[in-house]
Short mmCIF file of C-alpha atoms and ligand atoms in Angstrom, two decimals:
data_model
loop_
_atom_site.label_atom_id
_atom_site.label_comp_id
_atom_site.label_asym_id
_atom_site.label_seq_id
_atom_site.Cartn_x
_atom_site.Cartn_y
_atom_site.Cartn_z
CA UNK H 229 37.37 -193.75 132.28
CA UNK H 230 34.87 -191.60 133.82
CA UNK H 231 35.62 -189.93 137.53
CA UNK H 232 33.72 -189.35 139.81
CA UNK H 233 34.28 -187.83 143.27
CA UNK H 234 34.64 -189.71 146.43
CA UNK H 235 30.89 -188.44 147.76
CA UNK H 236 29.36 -188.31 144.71
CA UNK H 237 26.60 -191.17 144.85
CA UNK H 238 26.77 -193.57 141.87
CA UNK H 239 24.26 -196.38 140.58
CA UNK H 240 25.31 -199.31 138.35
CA UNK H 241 22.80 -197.84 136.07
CA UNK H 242 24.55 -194.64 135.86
CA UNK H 243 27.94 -195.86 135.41
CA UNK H 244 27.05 -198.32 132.78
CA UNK H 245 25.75 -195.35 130.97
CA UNK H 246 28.55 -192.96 131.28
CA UNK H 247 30.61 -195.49 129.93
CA UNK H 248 29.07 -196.18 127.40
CA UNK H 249 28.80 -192.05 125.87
CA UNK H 250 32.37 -192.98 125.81
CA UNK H 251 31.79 -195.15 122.64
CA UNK H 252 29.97 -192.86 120.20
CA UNK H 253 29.67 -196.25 117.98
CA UNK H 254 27.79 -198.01 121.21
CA UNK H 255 23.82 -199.13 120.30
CA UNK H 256 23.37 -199.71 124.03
CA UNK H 257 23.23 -203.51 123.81
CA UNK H 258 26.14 -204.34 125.78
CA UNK H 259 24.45 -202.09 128.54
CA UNK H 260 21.30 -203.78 128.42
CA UNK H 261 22.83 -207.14 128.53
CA UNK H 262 24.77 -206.01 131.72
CA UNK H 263 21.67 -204.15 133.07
CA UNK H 264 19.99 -207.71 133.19
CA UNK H 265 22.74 -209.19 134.85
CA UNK H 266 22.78 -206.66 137.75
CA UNK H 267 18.61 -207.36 138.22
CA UNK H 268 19.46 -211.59 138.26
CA UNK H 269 21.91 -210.89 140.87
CA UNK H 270 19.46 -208.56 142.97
CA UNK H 271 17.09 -211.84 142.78
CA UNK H 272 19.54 -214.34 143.19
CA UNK H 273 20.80 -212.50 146.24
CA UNK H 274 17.79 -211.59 148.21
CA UNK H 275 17.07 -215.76 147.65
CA UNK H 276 20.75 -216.75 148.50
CA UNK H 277 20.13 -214.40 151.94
CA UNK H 278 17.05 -216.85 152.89
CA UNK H 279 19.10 -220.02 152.16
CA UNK H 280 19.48 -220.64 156.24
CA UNK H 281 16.13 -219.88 157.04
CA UNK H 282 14.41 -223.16 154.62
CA UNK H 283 14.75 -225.09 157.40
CA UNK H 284 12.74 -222.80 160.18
CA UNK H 285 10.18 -221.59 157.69
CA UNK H 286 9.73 -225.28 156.85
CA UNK H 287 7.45 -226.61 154.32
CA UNK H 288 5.62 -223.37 153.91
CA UNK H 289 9.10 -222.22 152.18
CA UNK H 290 9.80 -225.35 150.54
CA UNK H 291 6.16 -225.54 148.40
CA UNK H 292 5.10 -222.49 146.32
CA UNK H 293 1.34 -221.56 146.30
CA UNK H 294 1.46 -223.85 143.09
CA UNK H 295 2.53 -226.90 145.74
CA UNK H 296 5.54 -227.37 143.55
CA UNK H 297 8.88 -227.90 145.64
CA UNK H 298 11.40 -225.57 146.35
CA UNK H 299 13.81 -225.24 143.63
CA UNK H 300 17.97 -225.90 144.58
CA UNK H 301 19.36 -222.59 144.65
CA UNK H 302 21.67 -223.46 142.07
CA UNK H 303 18.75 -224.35 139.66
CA UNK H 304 16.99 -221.11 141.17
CA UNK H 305 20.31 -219.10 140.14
CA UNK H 306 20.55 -220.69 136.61
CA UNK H 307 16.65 -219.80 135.68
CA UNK H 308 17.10 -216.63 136.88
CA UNK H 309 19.44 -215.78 134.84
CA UNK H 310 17.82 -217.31 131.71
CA UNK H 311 15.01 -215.69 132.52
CA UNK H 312 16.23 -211.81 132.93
CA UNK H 313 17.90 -212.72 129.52
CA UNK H 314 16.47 -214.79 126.71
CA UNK H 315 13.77 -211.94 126.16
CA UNK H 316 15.80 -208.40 125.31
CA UNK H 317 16.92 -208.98 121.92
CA UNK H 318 20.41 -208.56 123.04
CA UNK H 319 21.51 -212.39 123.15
CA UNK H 320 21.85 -214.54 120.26
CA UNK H 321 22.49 -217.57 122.57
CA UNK H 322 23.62 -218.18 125.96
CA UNK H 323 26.29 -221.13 127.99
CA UNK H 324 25.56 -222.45 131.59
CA UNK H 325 27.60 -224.67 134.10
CA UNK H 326 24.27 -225.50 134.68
CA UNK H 327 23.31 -227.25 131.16
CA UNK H 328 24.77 -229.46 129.18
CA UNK H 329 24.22 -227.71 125.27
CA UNK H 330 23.91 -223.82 124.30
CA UNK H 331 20.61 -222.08 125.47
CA UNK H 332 18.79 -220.98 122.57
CA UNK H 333 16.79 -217.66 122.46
CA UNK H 334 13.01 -219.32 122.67
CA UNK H 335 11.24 -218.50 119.54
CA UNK H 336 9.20 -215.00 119.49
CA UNK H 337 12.03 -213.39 120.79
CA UNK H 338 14.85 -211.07 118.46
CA UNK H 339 18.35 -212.59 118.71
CA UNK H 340 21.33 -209.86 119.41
CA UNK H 341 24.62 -209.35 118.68
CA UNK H 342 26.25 -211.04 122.00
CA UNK H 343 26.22 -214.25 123.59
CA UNK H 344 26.50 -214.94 127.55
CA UNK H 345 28.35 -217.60 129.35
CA UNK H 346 28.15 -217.62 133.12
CA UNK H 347 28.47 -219.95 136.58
CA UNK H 348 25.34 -219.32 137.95
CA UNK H 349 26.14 -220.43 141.28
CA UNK H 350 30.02 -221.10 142.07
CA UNK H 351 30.77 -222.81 145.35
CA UNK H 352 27.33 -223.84 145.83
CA UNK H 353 28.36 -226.57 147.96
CA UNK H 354 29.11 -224.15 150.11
CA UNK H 355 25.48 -222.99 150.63
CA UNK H 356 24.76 -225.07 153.84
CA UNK H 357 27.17 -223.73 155.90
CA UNK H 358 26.91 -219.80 154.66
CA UNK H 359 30.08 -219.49 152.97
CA UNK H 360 30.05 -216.45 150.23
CA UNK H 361 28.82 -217.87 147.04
CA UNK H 362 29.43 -216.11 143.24
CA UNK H 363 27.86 -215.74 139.87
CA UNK H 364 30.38 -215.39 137.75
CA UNK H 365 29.49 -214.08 133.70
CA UNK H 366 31.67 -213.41 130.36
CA UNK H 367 30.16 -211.07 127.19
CA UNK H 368 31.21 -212.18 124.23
CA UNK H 369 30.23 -210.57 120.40
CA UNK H 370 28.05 -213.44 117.80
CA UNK H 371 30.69 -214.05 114.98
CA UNK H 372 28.76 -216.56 112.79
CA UNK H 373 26.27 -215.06 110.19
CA UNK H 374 23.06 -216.80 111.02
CA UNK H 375 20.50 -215.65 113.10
CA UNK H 376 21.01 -217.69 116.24
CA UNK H 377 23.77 -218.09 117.99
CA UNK H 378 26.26 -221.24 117.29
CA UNK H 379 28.87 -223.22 119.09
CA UNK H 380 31.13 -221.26 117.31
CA UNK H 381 29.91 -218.20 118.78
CA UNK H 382 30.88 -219.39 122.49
CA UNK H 383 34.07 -221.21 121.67
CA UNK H 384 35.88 -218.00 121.54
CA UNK H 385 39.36 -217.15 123.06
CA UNK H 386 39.09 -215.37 126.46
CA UNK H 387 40.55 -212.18 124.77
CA UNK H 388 37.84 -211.86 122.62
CA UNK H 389 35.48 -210.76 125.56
CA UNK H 390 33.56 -207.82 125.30
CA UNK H 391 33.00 -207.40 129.20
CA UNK H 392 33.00 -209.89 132.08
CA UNK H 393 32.00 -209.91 136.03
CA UNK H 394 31.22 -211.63 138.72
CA UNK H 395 29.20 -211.47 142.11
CA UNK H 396 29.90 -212.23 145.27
CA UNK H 397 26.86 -213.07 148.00
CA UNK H 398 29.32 -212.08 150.72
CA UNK H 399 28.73 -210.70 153.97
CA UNK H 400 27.36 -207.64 151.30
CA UNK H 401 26.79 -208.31 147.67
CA UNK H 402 29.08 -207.04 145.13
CA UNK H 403 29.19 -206.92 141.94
CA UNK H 404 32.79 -206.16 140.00
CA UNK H 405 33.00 -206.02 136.07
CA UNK H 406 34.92 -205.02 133.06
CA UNK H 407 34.27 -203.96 129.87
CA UNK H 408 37.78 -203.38 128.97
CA UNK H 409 38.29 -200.12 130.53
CA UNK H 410 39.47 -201.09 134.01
CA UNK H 411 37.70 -203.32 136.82
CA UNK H 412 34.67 -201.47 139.11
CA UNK H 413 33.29 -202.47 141.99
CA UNK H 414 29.63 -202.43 142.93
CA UNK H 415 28.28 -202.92 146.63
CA UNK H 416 24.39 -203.54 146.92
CA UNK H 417 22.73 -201.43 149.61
CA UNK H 418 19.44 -203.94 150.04
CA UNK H 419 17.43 -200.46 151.64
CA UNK H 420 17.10 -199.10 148.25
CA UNK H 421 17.93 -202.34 146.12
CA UNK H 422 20.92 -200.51 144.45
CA UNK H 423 24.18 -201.52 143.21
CA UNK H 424 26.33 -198.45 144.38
CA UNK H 425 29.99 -198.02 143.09
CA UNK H 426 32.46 -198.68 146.16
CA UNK H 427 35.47 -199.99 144.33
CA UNK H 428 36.35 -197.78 141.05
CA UNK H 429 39.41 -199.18 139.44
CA UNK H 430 40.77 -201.70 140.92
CA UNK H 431 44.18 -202.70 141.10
CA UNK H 432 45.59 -206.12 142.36
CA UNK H 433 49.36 -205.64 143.76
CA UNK H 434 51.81 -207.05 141.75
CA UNK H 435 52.75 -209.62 144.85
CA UNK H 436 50.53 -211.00 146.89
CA UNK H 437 50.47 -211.66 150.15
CA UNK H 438 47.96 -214.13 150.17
CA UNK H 439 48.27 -218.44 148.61
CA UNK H 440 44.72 -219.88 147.89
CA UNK H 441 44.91 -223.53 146.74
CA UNK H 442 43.72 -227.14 148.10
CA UNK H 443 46.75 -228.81 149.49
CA UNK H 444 45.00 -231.81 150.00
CA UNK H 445 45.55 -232.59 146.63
CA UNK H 446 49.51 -232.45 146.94
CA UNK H 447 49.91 -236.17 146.98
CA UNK H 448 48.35 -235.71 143.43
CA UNK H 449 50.72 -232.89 142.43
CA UNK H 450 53.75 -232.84 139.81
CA UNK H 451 57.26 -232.25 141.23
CA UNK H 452 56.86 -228.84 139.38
CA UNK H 453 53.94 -228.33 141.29
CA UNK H 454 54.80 -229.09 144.47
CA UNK H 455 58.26 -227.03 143.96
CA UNK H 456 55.91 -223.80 143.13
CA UNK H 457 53.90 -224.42 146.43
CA UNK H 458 57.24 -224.57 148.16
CA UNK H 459 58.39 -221.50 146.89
CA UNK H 460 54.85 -219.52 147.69
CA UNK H 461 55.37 -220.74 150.91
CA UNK H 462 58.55 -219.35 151.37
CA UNK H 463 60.35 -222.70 151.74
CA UNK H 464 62.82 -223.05 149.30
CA UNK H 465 64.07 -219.49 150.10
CA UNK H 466 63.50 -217.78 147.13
CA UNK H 467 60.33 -215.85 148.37
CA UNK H 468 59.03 -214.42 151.35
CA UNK H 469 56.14 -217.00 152.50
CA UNK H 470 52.83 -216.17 151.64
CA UNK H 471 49.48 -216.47 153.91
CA UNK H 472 47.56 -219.61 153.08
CA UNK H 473 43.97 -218.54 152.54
CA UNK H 474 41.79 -221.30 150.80
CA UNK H 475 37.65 -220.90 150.83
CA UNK H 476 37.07 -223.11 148.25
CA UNK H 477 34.61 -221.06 146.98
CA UNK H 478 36.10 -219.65 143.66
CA UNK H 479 34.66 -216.22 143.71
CA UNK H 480 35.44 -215.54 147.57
CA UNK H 481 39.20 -216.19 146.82
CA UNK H 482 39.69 -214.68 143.69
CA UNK H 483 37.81 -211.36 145.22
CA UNK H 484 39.91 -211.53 148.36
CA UNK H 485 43.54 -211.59 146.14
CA UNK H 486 41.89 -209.52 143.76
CA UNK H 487 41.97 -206.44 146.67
CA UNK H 488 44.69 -207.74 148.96
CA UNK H 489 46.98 -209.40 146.25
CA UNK H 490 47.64 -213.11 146.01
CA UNK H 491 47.40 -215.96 143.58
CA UNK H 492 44.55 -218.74 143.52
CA UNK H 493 46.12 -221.70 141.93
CA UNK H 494 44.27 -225.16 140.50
CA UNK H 495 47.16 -227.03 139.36
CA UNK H 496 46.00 -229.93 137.71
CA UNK H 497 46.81 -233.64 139.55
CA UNK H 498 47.04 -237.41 138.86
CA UNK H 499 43.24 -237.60 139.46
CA UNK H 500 42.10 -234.70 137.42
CA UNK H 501 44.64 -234.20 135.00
CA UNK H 502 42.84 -231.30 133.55
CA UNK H 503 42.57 -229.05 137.24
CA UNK H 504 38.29 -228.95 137.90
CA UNK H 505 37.71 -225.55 136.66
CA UNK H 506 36.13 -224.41 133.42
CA UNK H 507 37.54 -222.23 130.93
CA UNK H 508 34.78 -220.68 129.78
CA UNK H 509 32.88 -219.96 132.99
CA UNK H 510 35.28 -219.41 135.53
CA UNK H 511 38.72 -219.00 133.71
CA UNK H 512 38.25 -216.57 131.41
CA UNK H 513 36.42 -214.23 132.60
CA UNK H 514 38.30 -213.99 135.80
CA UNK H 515 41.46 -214.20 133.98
CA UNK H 516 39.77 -211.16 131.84
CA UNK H 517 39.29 -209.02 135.02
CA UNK H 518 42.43 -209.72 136.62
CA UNK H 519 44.13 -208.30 134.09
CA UNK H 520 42.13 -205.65 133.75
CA UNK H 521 43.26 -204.96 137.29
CA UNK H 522 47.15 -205.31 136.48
CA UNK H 523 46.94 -208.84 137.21
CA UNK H 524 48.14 -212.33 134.98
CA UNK H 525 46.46 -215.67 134.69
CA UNK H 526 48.28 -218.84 133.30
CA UNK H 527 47.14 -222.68 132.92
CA UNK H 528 50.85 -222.95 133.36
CA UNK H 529 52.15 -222.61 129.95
CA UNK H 530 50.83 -219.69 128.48
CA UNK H 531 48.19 -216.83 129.14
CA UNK H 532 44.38 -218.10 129.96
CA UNK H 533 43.32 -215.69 127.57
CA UNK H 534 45.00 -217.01 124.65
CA UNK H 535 43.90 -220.52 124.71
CA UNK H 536 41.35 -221.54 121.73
CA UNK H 537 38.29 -223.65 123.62
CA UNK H 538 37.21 -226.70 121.98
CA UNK H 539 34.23 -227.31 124.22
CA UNK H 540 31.82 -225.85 126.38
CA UNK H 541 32.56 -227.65 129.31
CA UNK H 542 36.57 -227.65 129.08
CA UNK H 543 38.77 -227.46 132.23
CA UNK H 544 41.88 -225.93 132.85
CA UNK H 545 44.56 -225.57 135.14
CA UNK H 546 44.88 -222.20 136.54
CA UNK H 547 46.94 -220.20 138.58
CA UNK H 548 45.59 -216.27 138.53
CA UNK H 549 46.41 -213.17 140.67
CA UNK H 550 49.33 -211.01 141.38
CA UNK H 551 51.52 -210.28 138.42
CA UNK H 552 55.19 -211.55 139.56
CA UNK H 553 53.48 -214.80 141.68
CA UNK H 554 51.64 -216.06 138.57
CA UNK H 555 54.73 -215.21 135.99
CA UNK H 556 56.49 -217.59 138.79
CA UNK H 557 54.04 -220.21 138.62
CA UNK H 558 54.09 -220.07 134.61
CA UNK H 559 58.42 -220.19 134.85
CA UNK H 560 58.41 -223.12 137.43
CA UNK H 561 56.15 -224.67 135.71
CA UNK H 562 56.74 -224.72 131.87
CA UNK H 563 60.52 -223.96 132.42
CA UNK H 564 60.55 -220.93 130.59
CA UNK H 565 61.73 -217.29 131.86
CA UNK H 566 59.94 -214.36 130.10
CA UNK H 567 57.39 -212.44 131.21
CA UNK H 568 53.72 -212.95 130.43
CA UNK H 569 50.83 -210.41 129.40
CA UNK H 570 51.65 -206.79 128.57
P1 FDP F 271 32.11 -225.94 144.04
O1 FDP F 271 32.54 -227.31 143.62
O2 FDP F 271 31.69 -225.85 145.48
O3 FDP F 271 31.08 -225.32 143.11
O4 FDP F 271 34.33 -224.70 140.50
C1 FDP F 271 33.63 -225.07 141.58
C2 FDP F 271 34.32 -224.86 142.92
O5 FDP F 271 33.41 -224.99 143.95
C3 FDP F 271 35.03 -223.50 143.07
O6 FDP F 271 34.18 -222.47 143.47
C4 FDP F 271 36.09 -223.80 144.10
O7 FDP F 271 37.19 -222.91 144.05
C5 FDP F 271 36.49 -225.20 143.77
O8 FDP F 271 35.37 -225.80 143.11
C6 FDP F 271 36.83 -226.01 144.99
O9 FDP F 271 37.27 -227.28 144.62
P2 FDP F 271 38.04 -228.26 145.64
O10 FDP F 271 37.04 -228.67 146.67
O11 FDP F 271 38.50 -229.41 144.80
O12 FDP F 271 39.18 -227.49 146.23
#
């Protein structure tokens, strides 16, 4: 990993690069590809920062100069993205929450060597009363021969990322990634429209202090499940009770437990039997950063990373965080006692 100094001033751009003279064999896509992710976030974020004000600014905000109406900011986020993308050669296809089949790279323009699945927008129903939002993004390399990417290309296993990251439109924008060589933080100072590194290397306790999950659900829950919440809560006497901290915006939580240390948990329930979250957009590439960080991440029986996706849209249960919590959560709940993840 490459140091720097407490005081020494570093851009995304800069880091990206000094990582990557640390792969001789590196042709610079990877950092291009994560170059454009750090400008969509810049322009999803200064639109994210207006969201309260469409109402004041009234229709004069909600029509462009074309007269055409103002765009969801989900639907803003997801074009954004597309659009800082599809164009650099570096993609051979891309995934959305947002769509229902694979983006293609639009004719004209050279397909890479990676593809890109992302959340544009997590929690966006949490937009209208300014909660933090996230983008949340996993790098993954093109395996099939062709030209253009394939399903095959984004049904990968988690472990197979190349680099992963998220952003959080928090009360400052951040952006946190890995590419396999430890997690980063970024913090965007808007007077200069630079991500700045604030977090180098972060690590995520191996207990947490802090419980994020929707207990509204626990009528829905599994005796196993509802034993695990017991024992995070300090009930059964086995563990000291954690703090209940639930956002329900996916990004906010993980990126609170990811720097205090804690465990978000969507254990699946009678009515979705599956949890809500997707693997490929959410799971994995959180489950890639947190351990990166020293953390785990289970569906319950084995490691998030592991499982083989059969579709783009897949959910899975998850329970991610703090090392010893979520090895808990994966012995209470498949009944089995060794540790997970190296
Ligand atoms: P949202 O529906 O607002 O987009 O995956 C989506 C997500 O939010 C996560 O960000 C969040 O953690 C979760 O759903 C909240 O779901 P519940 O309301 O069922 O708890």
């Amino acid at each position: 990993m490459v140091q720097h100094s407490a005081t020494s001033v570093v851009t995304i751009d800069r880091f990206i690069i000094e990582e990557e003279r640390l792969h001789p064999e590196a042709t610079g896509e990877l950092s291009g590809v994560l170059y454009d992710i750090a400008l969509a976030a810049k322009m999803i974020a200064s639109k994210v920062r207006r969201a309260g004000l469409a109402d004041i600014l009234g229709s004069a905000d909600l029509q462009n100069v074309q007269g055409e109406l103002q765009q969801k900011l989900d639907v803003f986020a997801n074009e954004t993205i597309i659009k800082a993308l599809d164009h650099g050669g570096r993609l051979c296809a891309m995934a959305s929450e947002e769509e229902p089949d694979i983006i293609h790279i639009p004719e004209g323009f050279r397909c890479g060597k990676y593809a890109l699945l992302f959340d544009p927008l997590d929690g966006s129903s949490n937009i209208d009363v300014n909660v933090p939002v996230g983008t949340i993004f996993s790098v993954v390399r093109k395996i099939t021969r062709g030209t253009r990417g394939e399903m095959e290309d984004m049904l990968q296993p988690g472990r197979r990322q190349v680099a992963a990251g998220y952003v959080i439109y928090g009360s400052s924008t951040m952006l946190v990634y890995t590419t396999g060589q430890g997690v980063h933080g970024f913090t965007l100072d808007p007077s200069i429209g630079e991500f700045l590194l604030s977090h180098p290397n972060i690590r995520i306790p191996n207990e947490g202090r802090y419980l994020s999950v929707n207990d509204s659900y626990e009528q829905h829950w599994d005796d196993p499940v509802k034993a695990l919440m017991r024992r995070y809560r300090g009930l059964d006497g086995e563990r000291k009770a954690m703090n209940v901290r639930y956002v329900g915006s996916l990004v906010a939580d993980f990126h609170r437990n990811l720097l205090g240390g804690g465990i978000f948990c969507y254990p699946p329930n009678r009515k979705s039997p599956k949890g809500k979250l997707r693997l490929l957009y959410e799971a994995n590439p959180l489950a890639f950063i947190c351990e990166q960080a020293g953390g785990a991440a289970t569906d319950g029986a084995g490691r998030i990373l592991d499982i083989q996706p059969t579709e783009l849209h897949q959910r899975v249960p998850l329970y991610m965080g703090s090392k010893s919590d979520v090895d808990i959560a994966r012995q209470m709940i498949s009944g089995t006692p060794a540790l997970i993840g190296a």
